[in-house]
Coordinates of C-alpha atoms in Angstrom, one line a residue:
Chain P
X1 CA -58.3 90.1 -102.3
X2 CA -57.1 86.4 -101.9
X3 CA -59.0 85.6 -105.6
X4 CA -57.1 88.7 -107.0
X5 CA -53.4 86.8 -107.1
X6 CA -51.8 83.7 -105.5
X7 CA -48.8 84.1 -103.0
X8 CA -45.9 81.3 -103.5
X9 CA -44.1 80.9 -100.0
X10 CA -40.8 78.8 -100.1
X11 CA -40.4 78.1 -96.5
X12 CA -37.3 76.6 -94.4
X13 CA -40.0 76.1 -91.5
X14 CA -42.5 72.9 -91.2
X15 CA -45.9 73.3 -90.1
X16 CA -44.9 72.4 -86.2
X17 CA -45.3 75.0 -83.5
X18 CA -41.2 74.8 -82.9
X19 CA -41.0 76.3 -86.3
X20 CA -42.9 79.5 -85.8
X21 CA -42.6 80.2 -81.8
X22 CA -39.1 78.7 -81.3
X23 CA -36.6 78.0 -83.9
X24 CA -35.3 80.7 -86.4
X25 CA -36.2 79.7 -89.9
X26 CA -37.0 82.5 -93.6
X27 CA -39.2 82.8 -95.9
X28 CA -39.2 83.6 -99.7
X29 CA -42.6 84.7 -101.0
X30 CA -44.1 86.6 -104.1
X31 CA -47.6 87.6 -105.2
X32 CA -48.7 86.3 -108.6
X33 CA -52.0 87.8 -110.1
X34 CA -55.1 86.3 -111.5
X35 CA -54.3 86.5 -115.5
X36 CA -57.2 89.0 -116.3
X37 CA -56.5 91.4 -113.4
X38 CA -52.7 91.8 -114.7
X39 CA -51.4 95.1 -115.8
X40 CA -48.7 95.1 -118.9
X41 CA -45.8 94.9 -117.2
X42 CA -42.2 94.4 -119.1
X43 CA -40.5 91.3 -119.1
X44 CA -37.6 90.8 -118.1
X45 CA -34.8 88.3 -119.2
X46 CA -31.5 89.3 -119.1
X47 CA -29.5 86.1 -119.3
X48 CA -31.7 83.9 -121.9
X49 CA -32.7 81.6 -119.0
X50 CA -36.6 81.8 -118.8
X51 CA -37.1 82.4 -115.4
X52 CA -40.7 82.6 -115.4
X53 CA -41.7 79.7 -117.8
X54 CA -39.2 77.5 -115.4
X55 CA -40.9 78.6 -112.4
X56 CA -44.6 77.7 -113.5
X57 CA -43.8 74.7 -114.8
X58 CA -41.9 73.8 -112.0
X59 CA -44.1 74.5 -109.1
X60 CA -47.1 73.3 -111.1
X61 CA -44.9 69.7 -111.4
X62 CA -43.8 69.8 -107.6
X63 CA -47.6 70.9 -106.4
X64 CA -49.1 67.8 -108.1
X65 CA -46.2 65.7 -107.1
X66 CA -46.4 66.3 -103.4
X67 CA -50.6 65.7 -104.0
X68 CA -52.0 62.2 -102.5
X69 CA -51.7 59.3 -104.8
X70 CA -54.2 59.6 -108.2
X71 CA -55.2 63.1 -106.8
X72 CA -55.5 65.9 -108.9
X73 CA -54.2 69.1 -107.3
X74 CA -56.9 71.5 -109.2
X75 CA -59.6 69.5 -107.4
X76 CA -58.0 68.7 -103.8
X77 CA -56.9 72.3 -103.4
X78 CA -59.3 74.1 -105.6
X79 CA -57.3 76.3 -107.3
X80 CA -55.3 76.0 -111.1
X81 CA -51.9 77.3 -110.8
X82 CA -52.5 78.1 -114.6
X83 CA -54.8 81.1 -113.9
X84 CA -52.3 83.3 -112.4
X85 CA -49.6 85.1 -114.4
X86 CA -46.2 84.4 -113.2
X87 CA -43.8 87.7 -113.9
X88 CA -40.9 89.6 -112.8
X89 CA -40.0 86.7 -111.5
X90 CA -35.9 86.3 -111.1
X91 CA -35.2 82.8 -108.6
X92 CA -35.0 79.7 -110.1
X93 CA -36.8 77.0 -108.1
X94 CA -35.1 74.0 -107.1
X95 CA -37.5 71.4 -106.1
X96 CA -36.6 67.8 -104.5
X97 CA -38.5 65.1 -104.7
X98 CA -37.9 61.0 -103.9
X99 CA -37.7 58.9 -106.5
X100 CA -34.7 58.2 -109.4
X101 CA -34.2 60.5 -112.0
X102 CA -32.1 59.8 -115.4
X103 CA -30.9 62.1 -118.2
X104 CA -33.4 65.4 -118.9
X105 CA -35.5 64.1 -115.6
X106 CA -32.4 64.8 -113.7
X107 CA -31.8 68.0 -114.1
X108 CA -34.9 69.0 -112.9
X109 CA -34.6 68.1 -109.0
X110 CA -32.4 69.4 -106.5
X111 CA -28.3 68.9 -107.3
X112 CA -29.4 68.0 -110.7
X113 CA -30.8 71.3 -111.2
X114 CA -28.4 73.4 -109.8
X115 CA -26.1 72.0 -111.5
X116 CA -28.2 72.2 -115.3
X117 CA -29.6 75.8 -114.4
X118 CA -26.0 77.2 -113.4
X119 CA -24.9 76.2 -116.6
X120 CA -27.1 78.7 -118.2
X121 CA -26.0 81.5 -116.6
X122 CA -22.2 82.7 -117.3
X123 CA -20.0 83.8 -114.7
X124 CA -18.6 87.4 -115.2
X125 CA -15.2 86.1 -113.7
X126 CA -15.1 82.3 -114.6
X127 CA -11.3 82.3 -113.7
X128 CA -11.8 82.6 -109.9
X129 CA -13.6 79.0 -110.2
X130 CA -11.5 77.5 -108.0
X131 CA -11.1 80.0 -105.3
X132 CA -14.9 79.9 -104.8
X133 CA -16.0 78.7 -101.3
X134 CA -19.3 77.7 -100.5
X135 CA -20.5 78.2 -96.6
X136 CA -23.7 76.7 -95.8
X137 CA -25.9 76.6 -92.6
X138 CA -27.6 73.3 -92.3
X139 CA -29.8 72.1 -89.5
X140 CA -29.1 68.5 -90.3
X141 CA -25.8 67.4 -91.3
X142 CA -26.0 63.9 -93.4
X143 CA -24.1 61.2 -94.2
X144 CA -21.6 63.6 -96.5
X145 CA -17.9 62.5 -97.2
X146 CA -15.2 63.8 -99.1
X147 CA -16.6 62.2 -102.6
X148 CA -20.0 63.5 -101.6
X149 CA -18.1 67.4 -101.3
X150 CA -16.8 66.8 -104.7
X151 CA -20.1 66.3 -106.3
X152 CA -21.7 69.0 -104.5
X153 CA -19.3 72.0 -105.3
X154 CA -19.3 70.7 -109.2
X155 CA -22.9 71.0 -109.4
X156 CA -23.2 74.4 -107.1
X157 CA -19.9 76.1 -107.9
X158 CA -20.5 78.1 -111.5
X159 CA -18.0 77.8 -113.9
X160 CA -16.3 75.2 -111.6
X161 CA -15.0 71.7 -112.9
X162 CA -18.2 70.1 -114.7
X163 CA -20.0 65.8 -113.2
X164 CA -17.6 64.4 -116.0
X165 CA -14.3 66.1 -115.2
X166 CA -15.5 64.7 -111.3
X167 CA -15.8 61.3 -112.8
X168 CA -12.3 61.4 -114.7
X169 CA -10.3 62.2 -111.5
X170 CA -11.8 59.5 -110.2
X171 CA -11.3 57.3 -112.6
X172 CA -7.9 58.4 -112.6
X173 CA -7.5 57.9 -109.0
X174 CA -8.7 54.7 -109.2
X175 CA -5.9 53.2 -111.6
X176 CA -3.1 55.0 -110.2
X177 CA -3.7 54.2 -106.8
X178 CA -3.9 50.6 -105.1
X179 CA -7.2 49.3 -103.0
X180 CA -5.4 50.6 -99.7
X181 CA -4.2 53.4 -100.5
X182 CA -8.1 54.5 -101.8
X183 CA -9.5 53.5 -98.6
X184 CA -7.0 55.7 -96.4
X185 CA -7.8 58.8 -98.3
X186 CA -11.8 58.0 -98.6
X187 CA -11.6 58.3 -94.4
X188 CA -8.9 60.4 -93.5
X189 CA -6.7 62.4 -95.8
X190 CA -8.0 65.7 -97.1
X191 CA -6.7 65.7 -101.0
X192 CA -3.6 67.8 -101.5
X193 CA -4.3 71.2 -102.8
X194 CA -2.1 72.3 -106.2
X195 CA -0.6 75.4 -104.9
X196 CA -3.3 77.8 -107.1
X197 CA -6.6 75.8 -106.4
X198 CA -8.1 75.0 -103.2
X199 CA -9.0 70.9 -101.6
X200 CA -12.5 69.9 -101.8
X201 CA -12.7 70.6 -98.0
X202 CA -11.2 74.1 -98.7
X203 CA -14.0 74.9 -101.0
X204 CA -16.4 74.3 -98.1
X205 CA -17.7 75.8 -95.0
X206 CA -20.4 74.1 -93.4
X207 CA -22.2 75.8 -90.2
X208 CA -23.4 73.8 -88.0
X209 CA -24.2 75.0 -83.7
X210 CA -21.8 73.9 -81.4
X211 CA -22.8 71.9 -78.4
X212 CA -22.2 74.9 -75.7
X213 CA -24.0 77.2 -78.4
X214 CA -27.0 75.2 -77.7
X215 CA -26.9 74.9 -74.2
X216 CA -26.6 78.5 -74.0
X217 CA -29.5 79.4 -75.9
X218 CA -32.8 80.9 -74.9
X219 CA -34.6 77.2 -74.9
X220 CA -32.0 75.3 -74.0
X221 CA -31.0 72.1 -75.5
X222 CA -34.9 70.4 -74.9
X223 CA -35.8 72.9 -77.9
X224 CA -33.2 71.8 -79.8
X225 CA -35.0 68.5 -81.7
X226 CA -34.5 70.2 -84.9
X227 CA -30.6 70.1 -84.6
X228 CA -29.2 66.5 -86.1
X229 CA -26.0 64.9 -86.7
X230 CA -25.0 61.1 -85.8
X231 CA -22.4 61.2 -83.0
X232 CA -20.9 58.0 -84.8
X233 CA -20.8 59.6 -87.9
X234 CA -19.6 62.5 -86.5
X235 CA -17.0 60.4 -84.8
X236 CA -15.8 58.0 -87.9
X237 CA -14.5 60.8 -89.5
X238 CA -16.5 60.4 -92.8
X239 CA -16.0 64.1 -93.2
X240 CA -13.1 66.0 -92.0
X241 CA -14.0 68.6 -89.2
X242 CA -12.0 70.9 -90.5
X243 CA -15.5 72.1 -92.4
X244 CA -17.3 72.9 -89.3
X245 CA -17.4 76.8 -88.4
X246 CA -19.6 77.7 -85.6
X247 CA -23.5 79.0 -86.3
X248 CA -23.0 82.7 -84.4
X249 CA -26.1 85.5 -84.5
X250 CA -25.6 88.5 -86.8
X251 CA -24.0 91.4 -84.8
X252 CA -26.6 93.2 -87.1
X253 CA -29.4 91.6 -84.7
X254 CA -28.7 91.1 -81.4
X255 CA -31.6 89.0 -80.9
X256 CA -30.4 85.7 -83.2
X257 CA -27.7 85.2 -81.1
X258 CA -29.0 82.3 -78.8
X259 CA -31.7 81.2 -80.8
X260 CA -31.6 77.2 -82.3
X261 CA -31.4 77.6 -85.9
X262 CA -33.9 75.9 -88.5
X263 CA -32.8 78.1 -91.6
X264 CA -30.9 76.6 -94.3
X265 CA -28.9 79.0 -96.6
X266 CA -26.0 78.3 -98.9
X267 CA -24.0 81.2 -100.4
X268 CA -20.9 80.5 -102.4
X269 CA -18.6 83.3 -103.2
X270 CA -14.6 84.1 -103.7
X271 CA -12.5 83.5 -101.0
X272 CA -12.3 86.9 -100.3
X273 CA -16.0 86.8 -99.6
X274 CA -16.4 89.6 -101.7
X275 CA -20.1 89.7 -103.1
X276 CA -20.4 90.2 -106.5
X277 CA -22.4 89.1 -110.0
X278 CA -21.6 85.8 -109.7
X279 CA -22.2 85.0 -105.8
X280 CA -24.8 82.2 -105.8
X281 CA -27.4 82.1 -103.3
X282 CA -29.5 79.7 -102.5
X283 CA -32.4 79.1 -99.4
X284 CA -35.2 76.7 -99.1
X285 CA -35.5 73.3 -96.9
X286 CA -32.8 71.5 -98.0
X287 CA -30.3 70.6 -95.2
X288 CA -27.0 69.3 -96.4
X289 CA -27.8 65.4 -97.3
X290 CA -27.7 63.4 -99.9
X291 CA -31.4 62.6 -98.8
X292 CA -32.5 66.4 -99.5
X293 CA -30.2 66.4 -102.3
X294 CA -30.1 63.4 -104.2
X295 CA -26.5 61.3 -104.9
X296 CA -25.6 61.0 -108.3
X297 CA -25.7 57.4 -110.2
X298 CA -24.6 55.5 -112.8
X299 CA -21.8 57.5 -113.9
X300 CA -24.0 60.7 -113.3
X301 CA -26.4 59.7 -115.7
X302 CA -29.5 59.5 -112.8
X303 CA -30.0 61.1 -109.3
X304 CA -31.8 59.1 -106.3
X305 CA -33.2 61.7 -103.8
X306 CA -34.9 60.7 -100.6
X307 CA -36.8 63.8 -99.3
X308 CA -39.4 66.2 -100.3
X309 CA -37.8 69.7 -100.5
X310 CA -37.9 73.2 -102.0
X311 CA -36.5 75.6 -102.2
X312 CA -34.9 78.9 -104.8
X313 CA -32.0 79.8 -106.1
X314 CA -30.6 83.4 -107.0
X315 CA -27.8 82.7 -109.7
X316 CA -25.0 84.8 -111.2
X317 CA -27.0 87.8 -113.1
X318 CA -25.0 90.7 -114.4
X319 CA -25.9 93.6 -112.9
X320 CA -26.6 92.7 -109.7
X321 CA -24.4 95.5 -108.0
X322 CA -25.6 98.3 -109.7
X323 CA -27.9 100.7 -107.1
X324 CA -31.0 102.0 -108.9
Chain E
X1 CA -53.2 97.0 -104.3
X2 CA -50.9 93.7 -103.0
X3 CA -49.8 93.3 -106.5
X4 CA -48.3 96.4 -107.2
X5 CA -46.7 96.5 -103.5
X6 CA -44.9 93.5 -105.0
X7 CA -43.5 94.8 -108.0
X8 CA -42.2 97.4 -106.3
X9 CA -40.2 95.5 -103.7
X10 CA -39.1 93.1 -106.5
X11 CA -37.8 96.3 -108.1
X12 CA -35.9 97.5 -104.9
X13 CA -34.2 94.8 -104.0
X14 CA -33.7 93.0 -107.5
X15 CA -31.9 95.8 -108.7
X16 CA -29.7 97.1 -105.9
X17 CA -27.5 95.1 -104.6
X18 CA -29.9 92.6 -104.0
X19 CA -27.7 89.6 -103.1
X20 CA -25.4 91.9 -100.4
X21 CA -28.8 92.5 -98.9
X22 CA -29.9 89.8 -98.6
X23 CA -26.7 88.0 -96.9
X24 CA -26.0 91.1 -94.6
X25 CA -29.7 90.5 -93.5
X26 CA -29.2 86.8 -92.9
X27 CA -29.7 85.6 -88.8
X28 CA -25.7 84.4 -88.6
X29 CA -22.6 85.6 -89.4
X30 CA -21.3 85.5 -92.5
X31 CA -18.3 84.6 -92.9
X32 CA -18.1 82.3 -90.0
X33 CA -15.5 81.5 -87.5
X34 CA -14.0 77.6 -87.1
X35 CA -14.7 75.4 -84.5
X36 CA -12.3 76.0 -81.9
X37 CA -10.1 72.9 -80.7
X38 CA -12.6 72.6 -77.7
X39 CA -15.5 72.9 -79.8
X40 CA -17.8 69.9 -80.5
X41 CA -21.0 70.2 -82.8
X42 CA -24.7 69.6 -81.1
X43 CA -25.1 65.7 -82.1
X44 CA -28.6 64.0 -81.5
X45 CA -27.5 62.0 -79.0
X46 CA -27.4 64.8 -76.6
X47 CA -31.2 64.8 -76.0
X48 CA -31.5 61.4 -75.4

């Protein structure tokens, strides 16, 4: 059966036994058959984004890249990604990897992607923008500021206010404000809200376990290794608390409640949480750093990431609420 | 066969209300509640 088609699991869990027999953590996985074995199927490509040429050629790219120096993957893993047929397929991949990436390179790893793939994919209500609030659960918090924030929701928030815009407020900040007064908002100060669009730390909900959370839990704080955040970061006030809301199990499941979290999600919708067409989801193994990430450069011409990650992306699509 | 059983869940949950499933079905609530004032975050120094 295994020769017939080729399974793609994205996973938010490492290969350690706290993954699997003590942490909570998802999968996303899909079958891809062998190209002579396929039945005609009908394609499918609603927004003009090709979602199955992107996700070949991206796994096939992040495969060899995470491959030993000067190996080839065909011949370390035995197996050609380019004998399966990848269909019906309707997440886009987001792949980090370390390294510097400029221009086209950029926007094919992590924020650089999100933020060039969301592009393609109109929002059916592009005036709600900047009510949008994005609520991610993270397992590692990183060294993520107010500036850091900014960058994130323009790259994950569709329709939102584009790198450059980012970059001209800042620049525009920077002449109208002396050196002081930049430094007392960079650590303290959230930025004042117009009255009809939210802060950067309105726009962001960031869940994260509390400290009695975890010494409540079934394991008890020894099991929690895979929880991390800096207490002097924490303490500098680098990012405002005001972002931290409290990782709680799903009333749907009685059983999450008091287990240590690995799972990283994000989900950005109206403030209203409504979930519609353009809700964005996204899951992988990205926690929220600029190491998983990348930070943008050079006037948000390159991205430097740190961290090997992947993960996939489910972007506005209209349609999406219809039952069939 | 696998394949096919894949299609058809693709075709489920692609369809219908996909992305409401899929957060309803998530292991925490969504939306969350803030930190209370008493509430302090898990930090790594903890375990030391």
């Amino acid at each position: 059966m295994l020769n017939e088609y080729k399974r793609v699991v994205v996973s938010s869990g490492n290969l350690t036994t706290g993954d699997w027999a003590v942490w909570s953590n998802g999968l996303w996985f899909q079958d891809f058959p062998k190209k002579q074995a396929l039945k005609t199927t009908e394609k499918k490509d609603t927004s003009g984004f090709d979602f199955n040429k992107d996700f070949k050629q991206t796994l096939e790219h992040y495969v060899q890249a995470i491959m030993p120096s000067k190996a080839d993957y065909k011949s370390l893993l035995k197996y050609d990604l380019n004998d399966y047929e990848y269909e019906n397929i309707d997440v886009v991949l987001i792949p980090s990897l370390p390294g510097r990436f400029r221009d086209q390179e950029m926007n094919k790893i992590g924020l650089g992607k999100i933020n060039n793939v969301l592009k393609q994919f109109p929002c059916q209500d592009p005036n709600k923008a900047n009510k949008k609030i994005v609520t991610y659960q993270t397992s590692s918090i990183g060294q993520i500021d107010e500036k850091y924030l900014s960058e994130f929701q323009a790259s994950v928030i569709p329709a939102f206010k584009s790198l450059k815009e980012v970059g001209a407020e800042r620049a525009k900040l920077k002449k109208g404000r002396s050196k002081d007064e930049k430094q007392t908002k960079l650590l303290s100060k959230p930025e004042k809200a117009d009255d009809d669009t939210f802060s950067v730390l309105d726009h962001f909900k960031l869940i994260y376990p509390t400290k009695s959370y975890v010494f409540d839990s079934y394991d008890g704080v020894e099991a929690a290794g895979c929880l991390f955040l800096k207490k002097d970061y924490y303490e500098s006030g680098k990012v405002s608390h005001q972002i931290l809301h409290q990782f709680e199990g799903s009333s749907n499941y009685a059983y999450n409640q008091g287990v240590i979290p690995h799972i990283k999600v994000f989900v950005v919708t109206d403030d209203n949480n409504e979930i519609n067409d353009d809700t964005v989801i996204y899951f992988g193994s990205h926690n929220m750093s600029p190491a998983a990430w990348g930070r943008y450069e050079k006037d948000f011409s390159q991205i430097s990431v740190m961290n090997s990650e992947l993960g996939i992306l489910i972007p506005p699509m209209k349609g999406n609420n219809k039952i069939i | 066969m696998n394949v096919e059983k894949t299609d058809r869940f693709i075709s489920l949950i692609g369809s219908a209300a996909r992305k409401k499933y899929l957060i309803e079905n998530l292991p925490f609530r969504v939306p969350p509640r803030k930190y209370g004032t008493s509430d302090i975050p898990f930090m790594a120094e903890t375990l030391q």
